[in-house]
PDB file of C-alpha atoms and ligand atoms in Angstrom:
ATOM      1  CA  MET A  17      14.272   0.529  24.680  1.00  0.00           C
ATOM      2  CA  LYS A  18      11.232   0.247  22.146  1.00  0.00           C
ATOM      3  CA  TYR A  19       9.560  -3.075  21.549  1.00  0.00           C
ATOM      4  CA  ALA A  20       8.393  -4.140  17.870  1.00  0.00           C
ATOM      5  CA  LEU A  21       5.213  -6.848  17.056  1.00  0.00           C
ATOM      6  CA  LEU A  22       6.733 -10.291  15.618  1.00  0.00           C
ATOM      7  CA  ASN A  23       4.517 -12.622  14.679  1.00  0.00           C
ATOM      8  CA  GLY A  24       2.029 -11.577  17.917  1.00  0.00           C
ATOM      9  CA  GLU A  25       4.970 -11.461  19.827  1.00  0.00           C
ATOM     10  CA  MET A  26       6.017  -7.994  21.821  1.00  0.00           C
ATOM     11  CA  ILE A  27      10.005  -8.084  21.481  1.00  0.00           C
ATOM     12  CA  PRO A  28      12.560  -5.474  22.002  1.00  0.00           C
ATOM     13  CA  ARG A  29      12.818  -3.840  18.262  1.00  0.00           C
ATOM     14  CA  LEU A  30      16.242  -4.407  17.900  1.00  0.00           C
ATOM     15  CA  GLU A  31      15.819  -8.224  18.177  1.00  0.00           C
ATOM     16  CA  ALA A  32      12.665  -8.302  15.914  1.00  0.00           C
ATOM     17  CA  LYS A  33      14.540 -10.284  12.757  1.00  0.00           C
ATOM     18  CA  VAL A  34      13.464 -12.233   9.653  1.00  0.00           C
ATOM     19  CA  ASP A  35      14.797 -14.607   7.654  1.00  0.00           C
ATOM     20  CA  VAL A  36      17.146 -13.975   4.802  1.00  0.00           C
ATOM     21  CA  GLU A  37      14.416 -15.993   2.597  1.00  0.00           C
ATOM     22  CA  ASP A  38      11.594 -14.199   3.773  1.00  0.00           C
ATOM     23  CA  ARG A  39       9.496 -13.504   0.643  1.00  0.00           C
ATOM     24  CA  GLY A  40       8.835  -9.866   1.294  1.00  0.00           C
ATOM     25  CA  PHE A  41      12.653  -9.206   1.897  1.00  0.00           C
ATOM     26  CA  GLN A  42      13.756 -11.105  -1.474  1.00  0.00           C
ATOM     27  CA  PHE A  43      11.093 -10.112  -3.597  1.00  0.00           C
ATOM     28  CA  GLY A  44       8.740  -7.642  -2.011  1.00  0.00           C
ATOM     29  CA  ASP A  45       6.042 -10.290  -1.615  1.00  0.00           C
ATOM     30  CA  GLY A  46       3.531  -8.593   1.030  1.00  0.00           C
ATOM     31  CA  VAL A  47       1.748  -5.703   1.681  1.00  0.00           C
ATOM     32  CA  TYR A  48       1.848  -2.598   4.574  1.00  0.00           C
ATOM     33  CA  GLU A  49      -0.089  -0.099   6.661  1.00  0.00           C
ATOM     34  CA  VAL A  50       0.900   3.186   7.876  1.00  0.00           C
ATOM     35  CA  ILE A  51      -1.351   4.249  10.782  1.00  0.00           C
ATOM     36  CA  ARG A  52      -1.327   7.417  12.568  1.00  0.00           C
ATOM     37  CA  VAL A  53      -1.036   7.866  15.943  1.00  0.00           C
ATOM     38  CA  TYR A  54      -2.252  10.999  17.918  1.00  0.00           C
ATOM     39  CA  ASN A  55      -2.306  11.506  22.048  1.00  0.00           C
ATOM     40  CA  GLY A  56      -1.384   7.932  21.824  1.00  0.00           C
ATOM     41  CA  LYS A  57      -4.638   6.934  20.224  1.00  0.00           C
ATOM     42  CA  LEU A  58      -5.279   5.687  16.700  1.00  0.00           C
ATOM     43  CA  PHE A  59      -6.622   7.561  13.966  1.00  0.00           C
ATOM     44  CA  THR A  60      -8.916   5.713  11.360  1.00  0.00           C
ATOM     45  CA  ALA A  61      -7.532   2.169  12.791  1.00  0.00           C
ATOM     46  CA  ASN A  62     -10.511  -0.036  11.559  1.00  0.00           C
ATOM     47  CA  GLU A  63     -10.353   1.610   7.935  1.00  0.00           C
ATOM     48  CA  HIS A  64      -6.387   0.964   7.777  1.00  0.00           C
ATOM     49  CA  LEU A  65      -6.618  -2.773   9.249  1.00  0.00           C
ATOM     50  CA  THR A  66      -9.898  -3.260   6.792  1.00  0.00           C
ATOM     51  CA  ARG A  67      -7.812  -2.013   3.919  1.00  0.00           C
ATOM     52  CA  PHE A  68      -4.632  -4.024   5.134  1.00  0.00           C
ATOM     53  CA  VAL A  69      -6.709  -7.359   5.218  1.00  0.00           C
ATOM     54  CA  LYS A  70      -8.068  -6.388   1.782  1.00  0.00           C
ATOM     55  CA  SER A  71      -4.493  -5.755   0.546  1.00  0.00           C
ATOM     56  CA  ALA A  72      -3.554  -9.238   1.662  1.00  0.00           C
ATOM     57  CA  ASP A  73      -6.355 -11.131   0.554  1.00  0.00           C
ATOM     58  CA  SER A  74      -5.791  -9.800  -3.066  1.00  0.00           C
ATOM     59  CA  ILE A  75      -2.282 -11.625  -3.056  1.00  0.00           C
ATOM     60  CA  GLY A  76      -3.624 -14.648  -1.292  1.00  0.00           C
ATOM     61  CA  ILE A  77      -2.008 -13.824   2.096  1.00  0.00           C
ATOM     62  CA  SER A  78      -4.457 -14.629   4.734  1.00  0.00           C
ATOM     63  CA  LEU A  79      -4.306 -13.336   7.931  1.00  0.00           C
ATOM     64  CA  PRO A  80      -4.255 -15.234  11.039  1.00  0.00           C
ATOM     65  CA  TYR A  81      -5.713 -12.635  13.347  1.00  0.00           C
ATOM     66  CA  THR A  82      -9.492 -10.728  13.193  1.00  0.00           C
ATOM     67  CA  ILE A  83      -8.953  -6.992  12.825  1.00  0.00           C
ATOM     68  CA  ASP A  84     -10.348  -6.548  16.621  1.00  0.00           C
ATOM     69  CA  GLN A  85      -7.077  -8.757  17.714  1.00  0.00           C
ATOM     70  CA  LEU A  86      -5.139  -6.424  15.602  1.00  0.00           C
ATOM     71  CA  LYS A  87      -6.317  -3.471  16.797  1.00  0.00           C
ATOM     72  CA  GLU A  88      -5.625  -4.754  20.509  1.00  0.00           C
ATOM     73  CA  THR A  89      -2.184  -5.351  19.861  1.00  0.00           C
ATOM     74  CA  LEU A  90      -1.371  -2.348  18.288  1.00  0.00           C
ATOM     75  CA  GLU A  91      -2.931  -0.467  21.254  1.00  0.00           C
ATOM     76  CA  LYS A  92      -0.455  -2.702  23.433  1.00  0.00           C
ATOM     77  CA  LEU A  93       2.467  -1.516  21.562  1.00  0.00           C
ATOM     78  CA  ILE A  94       1.664   2.215  21.824  1.00  0.00           C
ATOM     79  CA  GLU A  95       1.284   1.659  25.575  1.00  0.00           C
ATOM     80  CA  LYS A  96       4.375  -0.223  25.695  1.00  0.00           C
ATOM     81  CA  ASN A  97       6.424   2.299  23.525  1.00  0.00           C
ATOM     82  CA  LYS A  98       4.608   5.066  25.302  1.00  0.00           C
ATOM     83  CA  LEU A  99       4.094   6.600  21.794  1.00  0.00           C
ATOM     84  CA  GLN A 100       1.814   9.785  21.932  1.00  0.00           C
ATOM     85  CA  LEU A 101       2.885  11.156  18.487  1.00  0.00           C
ATOM     86  CA  GLY A 102       3.916   9.114  15.469  1.00  0.00           C
ATOM     87  CA  THR A 103       2.744   6.385  13.434  1.00  0.00           C
ATOM     88  CA  ILE A 104       2.568   2.776  13.238  1.00  0.00           C
ATOM     89  CA  TYR A 105       4.023   0.884  10.084  1.00  0.00           C
ATOM     90  CA  MET A 106       3.068  -2.712   9.907  1.00  0.00           C
ATOM     91  CA  GLN A 107       3.538  -5.705   7.278  1.00  0.00           C
ATOM     92  CA  ILE A 108       3.011  -9.205   6.391  1.00  0.00           C
ATOM     93  CA  THR A 109       4.639 -11.448   4.046  1.00  0.00           C
ATOM     94  CA  ARG A 110       3.935 -14.436   2.872  1.00  0.00           C
ATOM     95  CA  GLY A 111       6.314 -16.126   4.914  1.00  0.00           C
ATOM     96  CA  THR A 112       9.820 -17.671   4.783  1.00  0.00           C
ATOM     97  CA  ALA A 113      10.647 -20.248   1.877  1.00  0.00           C
ATOM     98  CA  LYS A 114      13.173 -21.654   0.084  1.00  0.00           C
ATOM     99  CA  ARG A 115      13.518 -18.737  -3.171  1.00  0.00           C
ATOM    100  CA  ASN A 116      11.360 -19.519  -5.738  1.00  0.00           C
ATOM    101  CA  HIS A 117       9.173 -17.012  -7.880  1.00  0.00           C
ATOM    102  CA  ALA A 118       5.919 -19.222  -7.514  1.00  0.00           C
ATOM    103  CA  PHE A 119       4.223 -19.346  -4.420  1.00  0.00           C
ATOM    104  CA  PRO A 120       5.568 -22.112  -1.388  1.00  0.00           C
ATOM    105  CA  THR A 121       3.431 -25.358  -2.338  1.00  0.00           C
ATOM    106  CA  GLU A 122       4.278 -26.592   1.301  1.00  0.00           C
ATOM    107  CA  LYS A 123       2.010 -24.525   4.005  1.00  0.00           C
ATOM    108  CA  VAL A 124       4.043 -21.500   5.223  1.00  0.00           C
ATOM    109  CA  THR A 125       3.391 -19.209   7.988  1.00  0.00           C
ATOM    110  CA  PRO A 126       3.253 -15.345   6.987  1.00  0.00           C
ATOM    111  CA  ASN A 127       5.450 -12.661   8.866  1.00  0.00           C
ATOM    112  CA  LEU A 128       3.487 -10.040  10.328  1.00  0.00           C
ATOM    113  CA  VAL A 129       5.448  -7.123  11.811  1.00  0.00           C
ATOM    114  CA  ALA A 130       4.802  -3.586  13.493  1.00  0.00           C
ATOM    115  CA  TYR A 131       6.394  -0.862  15.512  1.00  0.00           C
ATOM    116  CA  THR A 132       5.816   2.439  16.053  1.00  0.00           C
ATOM    117  CA  ASN A 133       7.944   5.699  14.987  1.00  0.00           C
ATOM    118  CA  ASP A 134       7.819   9.091  16.765  1.00  0.00           C
ATOM    119  CA  VAL A 135       6.708  11.428  14.095  1.00  0.00           C
ATOM    120  CA  SER A 136       5.686  15.077  14.507  1.00  0.00           C
ATOM    121  CA  ARG A 137       2.634  16.955  12.369  1.00  0.00           C
ATOM    122  CA  PRO A 138       4.066  18.922   9.335  1.00  0.00           C
ATOM    123  CA  THR A 139       2.934  22.124  10.855  1.00  0.00           C
ATOM    124  CA  GLU A 140       5.032  24.735   9.406  1.00  0.00           C
ATOM    125  CA  MET A 141       4.339  22.914   5.851  1.00  0.00           C
ATOM    126  CA  LEU A 142       0.514  22.563   6.035  1.00  0.00           C
ATOM    127  CA  CYS A 143       0.504  26.199   6.859  1.00  0.00           C
ATOM    128  CA  SER A 144       2.947  27.441   3.973  1.00  0.00           C
ATOM    129  CA  GLY A 145       2.384  24.709   1.610  1.00  0.00           C
ATOM    130  CA  VAL A 146       4.762  22.700  -0.522  1.00  0.00           C
ATOM    131  CA  LYS A 147       6.266  22.175  -3.585  1.00  0.00           C
ATOM    132  CA  ALA A 148       6.248  19.295  -6.068  1.00  0.00           C
ATOM    133  CA  ILE A 149       7.215  18.225  -9.571  1.00  0.00           C
ATOM    134  CA  LEU A 150       5.655  16.248 -12.496  1.00  0.00           C
ATOM    135  CA  THR A 151       6.983  12.540 -13.238  1.00  0.00           C
ATOM    136  CA  GLU A 152       5.496  10.046 -15.349  1.00  0.00           C
ATOM    137  CA  ASP A 153       3.912   7.115 -13.486  1.00  0.00           C
ATOM    138  CA  ILE A 154       6.000   3.947 -14.432  1.00  0.00           C
ATOM    139  CA  ARG A 155       4.389   2.086 -12.095  1.00  0.00           C
ATOM    140  CA  TRP A 156       2.306  -1.578 -12.506  1.00  0.00           C
ATOM    141  CA  LEU A 157      -1.436  -1.381 -13.049  1.00  0.00           C
ATOM    142  CA  ARG A 158      -2.347  -2.601  -9.280  1.00  0.00           C
ATOM    143  CA  CYS A 159      -1.399   0.324  -7.463  1.00  0.00           C
ATOM    144  CA  ASP A 160      -4.969  -0.567  -5.132  1.00  0.00           C
ATOM    145  CA  ILE A 161      -2.638  -2.814  -3.598  1.00  0.00           C
ATOM    146  CA  LYS A 162      -0.781  -1.553  -0.977  1.00  0.00           C
ATOM    147  CA  SER A 163       2.326  -3.881  -1.666  1.00  0.00           C
ATOM    148  CA  LEU A 164       5.772  -3.605  -0.441  1.00  0.00           C
ATOM    149  CA  ASN A 165       7.010  -3.136  -3.688  1.00  0.00           C
ATOM    150  CA  LEU A 166       7.495   0.522  -4.192  1.00  0.00           C
ATOM    151  CA  LEU A 167      10.652   0.816  -6.297  1.00  0.00           C
ATOM    152  CA  GLY A 168       8.138   3.119  -8.970  1.00  0.00           C
ATOM    153  CA  ASN A 169       7.285   5.154  -6.171  1.00  0.00           C
ATOM    154  CA  LEU A 170      10.808   5.180  -4.692  1.00  0.00           C
ATOM    155  CA  LEU A 171      12.310   6.522  -7.769  1.00  0.00           C
ATOM    156  CA  ALA A 172       9.559   9.350  -8.089  1.00  0.00           C
ATOM    157  CA  LYS A 173      10.093  10.381  -4.699  1.00  0.00           C
ATOM    158  CA  GLN A 174      13.738  10.703  -5.285  1.00  0.00           C
ATOM    159  CA  LYS A 175      13.135  13.200  -8.079  1.00  0.00           C
ATOM    160  CA  ALA A 176      11.274  15.255  -5.963  1.00  0.00           C
ATOM    161  CA  ALA A 177      14.001  15.200  -3.260  1.00  0.00           C
ATOM    162  CA  GLU A 178      16.610  15.884  -5.798  1.00  0.00           C
ATOM    163  CA  ALA A 179      14.444  18.867  -6.983  1.00  0.00           C
ATOM    164  CA  GLY A 180      14.230  20.229  -3.664  1.00  0.00           C
ATOM    165  CA  CYS A 181      10.340  19.320  -3.544  1.00  0.00           C
ATOM    166  CA  TYR A 182       8.284  17.633  -1.165  1.00  0.00           C
ATOM    167  CA  GLU A 183       6.329  15.313  -3.585  1.00  0.00           C
ATOM    168  CA  ALA A 184       6.519  13.994  -7.287  1.00  0.00           C
ATOM    169  CA  ILE A 185       2.980  14.162  -8.988  1.00  0.00           C
ATOM    170  CA  GLN A 186       2.655  11.121 -11.025  1.00  0.00           C
ATOM    171  CA  HIS A 187       0.901  11.012 -14.727  1.00  0.00           C
ATOM    172  CA  ARG A 188       0.346   8.207 -17.428  1.00  0.00           C
ATOM    173  CA  GLY A 189       0.256  10.436 -20.515  1.00  0.00           C
ATOM    174  CA  GLN A 190      -1.964  13.294 -20.141  1.00  0.00           C
ATOM    175  CA  ASP A 191      -3.790  11.645 -16.937  1.00  0.00           C
ATOM    176  CA  VAL A 192      -2.933  12.582 -13.431  1.00  0.00           C
ATOM    177  CA  THR A 193      -2.935   9.657 -10.905  1.00  0.00           C
ATOM    178  CA  GLU A 194      -1.725  10.257  -7.449  1.00  0.00           C
ATOM    179  CA  GLY A 195       1.825  11.353  -5.617  1.00  0.00           C
ATOM    180  CA  SER A 196       4.364   9.072  -4.910  1.00  0.00           C
ATOM    181  CA  SER A 197       3.056   8.480  -1.410  1.00  0.00           C
ATOM    182  CA  SER A 198       0.126  10.741  -1.736  1.00  0.00           C
ATOM    183  CA  ASN A 199      -3.600  11.453  -3.287  1.00  0.00           C
ATOM    184  CA  ILE A 200      -4.002  14.487  -5.332  1.00  0.00           C
ATOM    185  CA  TYR A 201      -6.457  17.040  -5.461  1.00  0.00           C
ATOM    186  CA  ILE A 202      -7.220  20.021  -7.639  1.00  0.00           C
ATOM    187  CA  VAL A 203     -10.048  22.772  -6.753  1.00  0.00           C
ATOM    188  CA  LYS A 204     -11.617  24.577  -9.991  1.00  0.00           C
ATOM    189  CA  ASN A 205     -14.387  26.585  -9.589  1.00  0.00           C
ATOM    190  CA  GLY A 206     -15.018  25.392  -5.923  1.00  0.00           C
ATOM    191  CA  VAL A 207     -14.880  21.702  -7.040  1.00  0.00           C
ATOM    192  CA  VAL A 208     -13.012  19.620  -5.467  1.00  0.00           C
ATOM    193  CA  ILE A 209     -11.676  16.860  -7.762  1.00  0.00           C
ATOM    194  CA  THR A 210      -9.386  13.590  -7.251  1.00  0.00           C
ATOM    195  CA  HIS A 211      -8.641  10.575  -9.440  1.00  0.00           C
ATOM    196  CA  GLU A 212     -11.689   7.967  -9.246  1.00  0.00           C
ATOM    197  CA  SER A 213     -10.547   4.972  -6.666  1.00  0.00           C
ATOM    198  CA  ASN A 214      -9.794   1.996  -8.880  1.00  0.00           C
ATOM    199  CA  HIS A 215      -6.614   0.131  -9.755  1.00  0.00           C
ATOM    200  CA  LEU A 216      -4.130   3.054 -10.869  1.00  0.00           C
ATOM    201  CA  ILE A 217      -4.288   4.177  -7.543  1.00  0.00           C
ATOM    202  CA  LEU A 218      -4.192   3.479  -3.820  1.00  0.00           C
ATOM    203  CA  LYS A 219      -7.589   3.987  -2.349  1.00  0.00           C
ATOM    204  CA  GLY A 220      -6.466   6.343   0.488  1.00  0.00           C
ATOM    205  CA  ILE A 221      -7.412   6.404   3.941  1.00  0.00           C
ATOM    206  CA  THR A 222      -7.077  10.236   4.043  1.00  0.00           C
ATOM    207  CA  LYS A 223      -8.929  10.396   0.930  1.00  0.00           C
ATOM    208  CA  ASP A 224     -11.969   8.761   2.329  1.00  0.00           C
ATOM    209  CA  VAL A 225     -11.890  10.757   5.219  1.00  0.00           C
ATOM    210  CA  ILE A 226     -11.532  14.361   2.996  1.00  0.00           C
ATOM    211  CA  LEU A 227     -14.254  13.037   0.916  1.00  0.00           C
ATOM    212  CA  ASP A 228     -16.481  12.419   3.695  1.00  0.00           C
ATOM    213  CA  ILE A 229     -16.106  15.967   4.788  1.00  0.00           C
ATOM    214  CA  CYS A 230     -16.865  17.204   1.553  1.00  0.00           C
ATOM    215  CA  SER A 231     -20.087  15.505   1.598  1.00  0.00           C
ATOM    216  CA  LYS A 232     -20.856  16.385   5.092  1.00  0.00           C
ATOM    217  CA  ARG A 233     -19.968  20.119   4.683  1.00  0.00           C
ATOM    218  CA  ASN A 234     -21.720  20.303   1.103  1.00  0.00           C
ATOM    219  CA  ILE A 235     -18.396  20.906  -0.728  1.00  0.00           C
ATOM    220  CA  PRO A 236     -18.793  19.922  -4.218  1.00  0.00           C
ATOM    221  CA  PHE A 237     -16.493  16.910  -5.326  1.00  0.00           C
ATOM    222  CA  GLU A 238     -15.857  14.577  -7.807  1.00  0.00           C
ATOM    223  CA  GLU A 239     -14.108  11.921  -8.355  1.00  0.00           C
ATOM    224  CA  LYS A 240     -12.493  11.614 -11.834  1.00  0.00           C
ATOM    225  CA  THR A 241      -9.688  11.807 -13.858  1.00  0.00           C
ATOM    226  CA  PHE A 242      -8.133  14.910 -14.460  1.00  0.00           C
ATOM    227  CA  SER A 243      -5.577  15.745 -16.961  1.00  0.00           C
ATOM    228  CA  LEU A 244      -1.904  17.558 -16.532  1.00  0.00           C
ATOM    229  CA  ASP A 245      -3.957  20.613 -18.319  1.00  0.00           C
ATOM    230  CA  ASP A 246      -6.759  20.759 -15.048  1.00  0.00           C
ATOM    231  CA  LEU A 247      -3.889  20.413 -12.855  1.00  0.00           C
ATOM    232  CA  MET A 248      -1.940  23.521 -14.133  1.00  0.00           C
ATOM    233  CA  ASN A 249      -4.909  25.592 -14.628  1.00  0.00           C
ATOM    234  CA  ALA A 250      -6.240  24.551 -11.020  1.00  0.00           C
ATOM    235  CA  ASP A 251      -7.610  27.109  -8.659  1.00  0.00           C
ATOM    236  CA  GLU A 252      -5.916  25.072  -5.858  1.00  0.00           C
ATOM    237  CA  VAL A 253      -3.901  22.110  -5.584  1.00  0.00           C
ATOM    238  CA  PHE A 254      -3.821  19.757  -2.427  1.00  0.00           C
ATOM    239  CA  LEU A 255      -2.448  16.475  -1.851  1.00  0.00           C
ATOM    240  CA  SER A 256      -3.269  14.005   1.060  1.00  0.00           C
ATOM    241  CA  SER A 257      -1.568  11.020   3.149  1.00  0.00           C
ATOM    242  CA  THR A 258      -1.573   9.464   6.789  1.00  0.00           C
ATOM    243  CA  THR A 259       1.568  11.601   7.185  1.00  0.00           C
ATOM    244  CA  SER A 260       0.989  14.458   5.390  1.00  0.00           C
ATOM    245  CA  GLU A 261      -2.940  15.053   6.095  1.00  0.00           C
ATOM    246  CA  ALA A 262      -4.265  17.733   3.896  1.00  0.00           C
ATOM    247  CA  MET A 263      -1.205  19.986   2.713  1.00  0.00           C
ATOM    248  CA  PRO A 264      -1.273  22.690   0.102  1.00  0.00           C
ATOM    249  CA  VAL A 265       0.684  22.562  -3.107  1.00  0.00           C
ATOM    250  CA  ILE A 266       1.865  25.780  -3.757  1.00  0.00           C
ATOM    251  CA  GLU A 267       4.426  25.426  -7.027  1.00  0.00           C
ATOM    252  CA  ILE A 268       4.268  22.295  -9.319  1.00  0.00           C
ATOM    253  CA  ASP A 269       7.198  22.245 -11.813  1.00  0.00           C
ATOM    254  CA  GLY A 270       8.189  25.991 -10.963  1.00  0.00           C
ATOM    255  CA  ASN A 271       4.893  27.340 -11.593  1.00  0.00           C
ATOM    256  CA  LYS A 272       3.458  28.597  -8.751  1.00  0.00           C
ATOM    257  CA  VAL A 273      -0.558  27.480  -7.816  1.00  0.00           C
ATOM    258  CA  ASN A 274      -2.830  29.908  -6.657  1.00  0.00           C
ATOM    259  CA  ASN A 275       0.344  32.509  -6.736  1.00  0.00           C
ATOM    260  CA  GLY A 276       1.971  30.216  -4.463  1.00  0.00           C
ATOM    261  CA  MET A 277      -0.459  30.389  -1.495  1.00  0.00           C
ATOM    262  CA  PRO A 278      -2.758  27.392   0.263  1.00  0.00           C
ATOM    263  CA  GLY A 279      -6.244  27.743  -1.332  1.00  0.00           C
ATOM    264  CA  GLU A 280      -9.161  28.939   0.555  1.00  0.00           C
ATOM    265  CA  VAL A 281     -11.106  25.319   0.391  1.00  0.00           C
ATOM    266  CA  THR A 282      -7.730  23.753   1.126  1.00  0.00           C
ATOM    267  CA  ARG A 283      -7.332  25.541   4.500  1.00  0.00           C
ATOM    268  CA  GLN A 284     -11.571  25.052   4.967  1.00  0.00           C
ATOM    269  CA  ILE A 285     -10.558  21.091   4.282  1.00  0.00           C
ATOM    270  CA  GLN A 286      -7.788  21.191   6.839  1.00  0.00           C
ATOM    271  CA  THR A 287      -9.310  22.835   9.343  1.00  0.00           C
ATOM    272  CA  LEU A 288     -12.078  19.908   9.409  1.00  0.00           C
ATOM    273  CA  PHE A 289      -9.671  17.452   8.824  1.00  0.00           C
ATOM    274  CA  GLN A 290      -8.162  18.812  12.276  1.00  0.00           C
ATOM    275  CA  ARG A 291     -11.701  18.638  13.560  1.00  0.00           C
ATOM    276  CA  GLU A 292     -11.991  15.020  12.719  1.00  0.00           C
ATOM    277  CA  ILE A 293      -8.581  14.144  14.052  1.00  0.00           C
ATOM    278  CA  GLU A 294      -9.798  15.589  17.475  1.00  0.00           C
ATOM    279  CA  SER A 295     -13.297  13.790  17.332  1.00  0.00           C
ATOM    280  CA  GLN A 296     -11.303  10.596  17.309  1.00  0.00           C
ATOM    281  CA  CYS A 297      -8.139  11.250  19.481  1.00  0.00           C
ATOM    282  CA  GLY A 298      -8.762  14.434  21.524  1.00  0.00           C
ATOM    283  CA  GLU A 299      -7.419  17.945  21.149  1.00  0.00           C
ATOM    284  CA  LEU A 300      -4.635  18.638  19.210  1.00  0.00           C
ATOM    285  CA  VAL A 301      -2.625  21.039  21.475  1.00  0.00           C
ATOM    286  CA  GLY A 302       1.048  22.464  20.973  1.00  0.00           C
ATOM    287  CA  GLU A 303       3.308  20.048  18.689  1.00  0.00           C
ATOM    288  CA  SER A 304       1.009  17.239  18.485  1.00  0.00           C
TER     289      SER A 304
HETATM  290  N1  PDD B 429       1.305   6.231   1.990  1.00  0.00           N
HETATM  291  N2  PDD B 429      -1.086   7.081  -2.099  1.00  0.00           N
HETATM  292  C1  PDD B 429       0.407   6.237  -2.122  1.00  0.00           C
HETATM  293  C2  PDD B 429       0.898   5.770  -3.359  1.00  0.00           C
HETATM  294  C3  PDD B 429       0.404   6.381  -0.961  1.00  0.00           C
HETATM  295  O1  PDD B 429       1.512   5.458  -0.744  1.00  0.00           O
HETATM  296  C4  PDD B 429      -0.454   6.754   0.068  1.00  0.00           C
HETATM  297  C5  PDD B 429       0.406   6.292   1.558  1.00  0.00           C
HETATM  298  C6  PDD B 429      -1.311   7.426  -0.255  1.00  0.00           C
HETATM  299  C7  PDD B 429      -1.935   8.145   0.660  1.00  0.00           C
HETATM  300  O2  PDD B 429      -2.849   6.774   1.609  1.00  0.00           O
HETATM  301  P1  PDD B 429      -3.367   7.022   3.075  1.00  0.00           P
HETATM  302  O3  PDD B 429      -4.165   8.171   3.003  1.00  0.00           O
HETATM  303  O4  PDD B 429      -4.187   5.837   3.215  1.00  0.00           O
HETATM  304  O5  PDD B 429      -1.962   7.012   4.040  1.00  0.00           O
HETATM  305  C8  PDD B 429      -1.782   7.190  -1.520  1.00  0.00           C
HETATM  306  C9  PDD B 429       1.876   5.891   3.305  1.00  0.00           C
HETATM  307  C10 PDD B 429       1.301   6.798   4.154  1.00  0.00           C
HETATM  308  C11 PDD B 429       3.878   5.401   3.162  1.00  0.00           C
HETATM  309  O6  PDD B 429       4.060   4.745   2.213  1.00  0.00           O
HETATM  310  O7  PDD B 429       4.123   5.997   4.496  1.00  0.00           O
END
């Protein structure tokens, strides 16, 4: 049996339920995180939990726990569910209140939920690379908040799925922003370029790890807006996220990137990223 955390209590997952008037259920009035677990250990937990608190703060939800407390409970959940390789999904909503767009005036307690999933590493795709499509970014202007409202992202991802592709690369006019659930990078003349972390994209934790690797290993990088032309003329393209790690993109809208092969800089970053995982969570063997 798998367990879930509901407002600090560990209960059987199938019993973890919220009211129909939970504001997350009705309005998407909440925020979430997805954290990777390798070898039974959380990867970049502090960074994810710090972003969780920041996202919640930015919509006026204050967490009833400290980051250390949250981390400790998540570790207990991993142990209870005997999770070795997977993810933790957690979300907090403003709480349960009579339906009304404005925030409840009475005091409501936020609903905090967390549960685990077994998720393997996408090893084959990390090796071969994936295809993507382009789509206009129709989302709101606070994409820096990891909000439960994901309709724009879902519509983009569905378009990619229908085209037999892994990801939808979004753009506002000529400017490339990010994937439907990932950050996007190009490599041109050896320089890694990715959108600056502002209100138009989510500041990915994986992105932070990758840029940190670049600065430590003297791989030149820039955080700046790049155009669709830059994307289509890039030497290499890759994407990153908690579950995708550093994933080569080898085709966009039917046009091959780097002759349909993952590029050298991408490969180097993948190797260094794997080393970072191993330094936090131990050696990755077999399917891990
Ligand atoms: N998505 N941008 C968007 C819109 C995302 O949804 C995500 C992650 C990222 C990458 O962030 P990170 O490196 O912190 O995972 C960028 C998660 C994994 C999801 O919704 O499942």
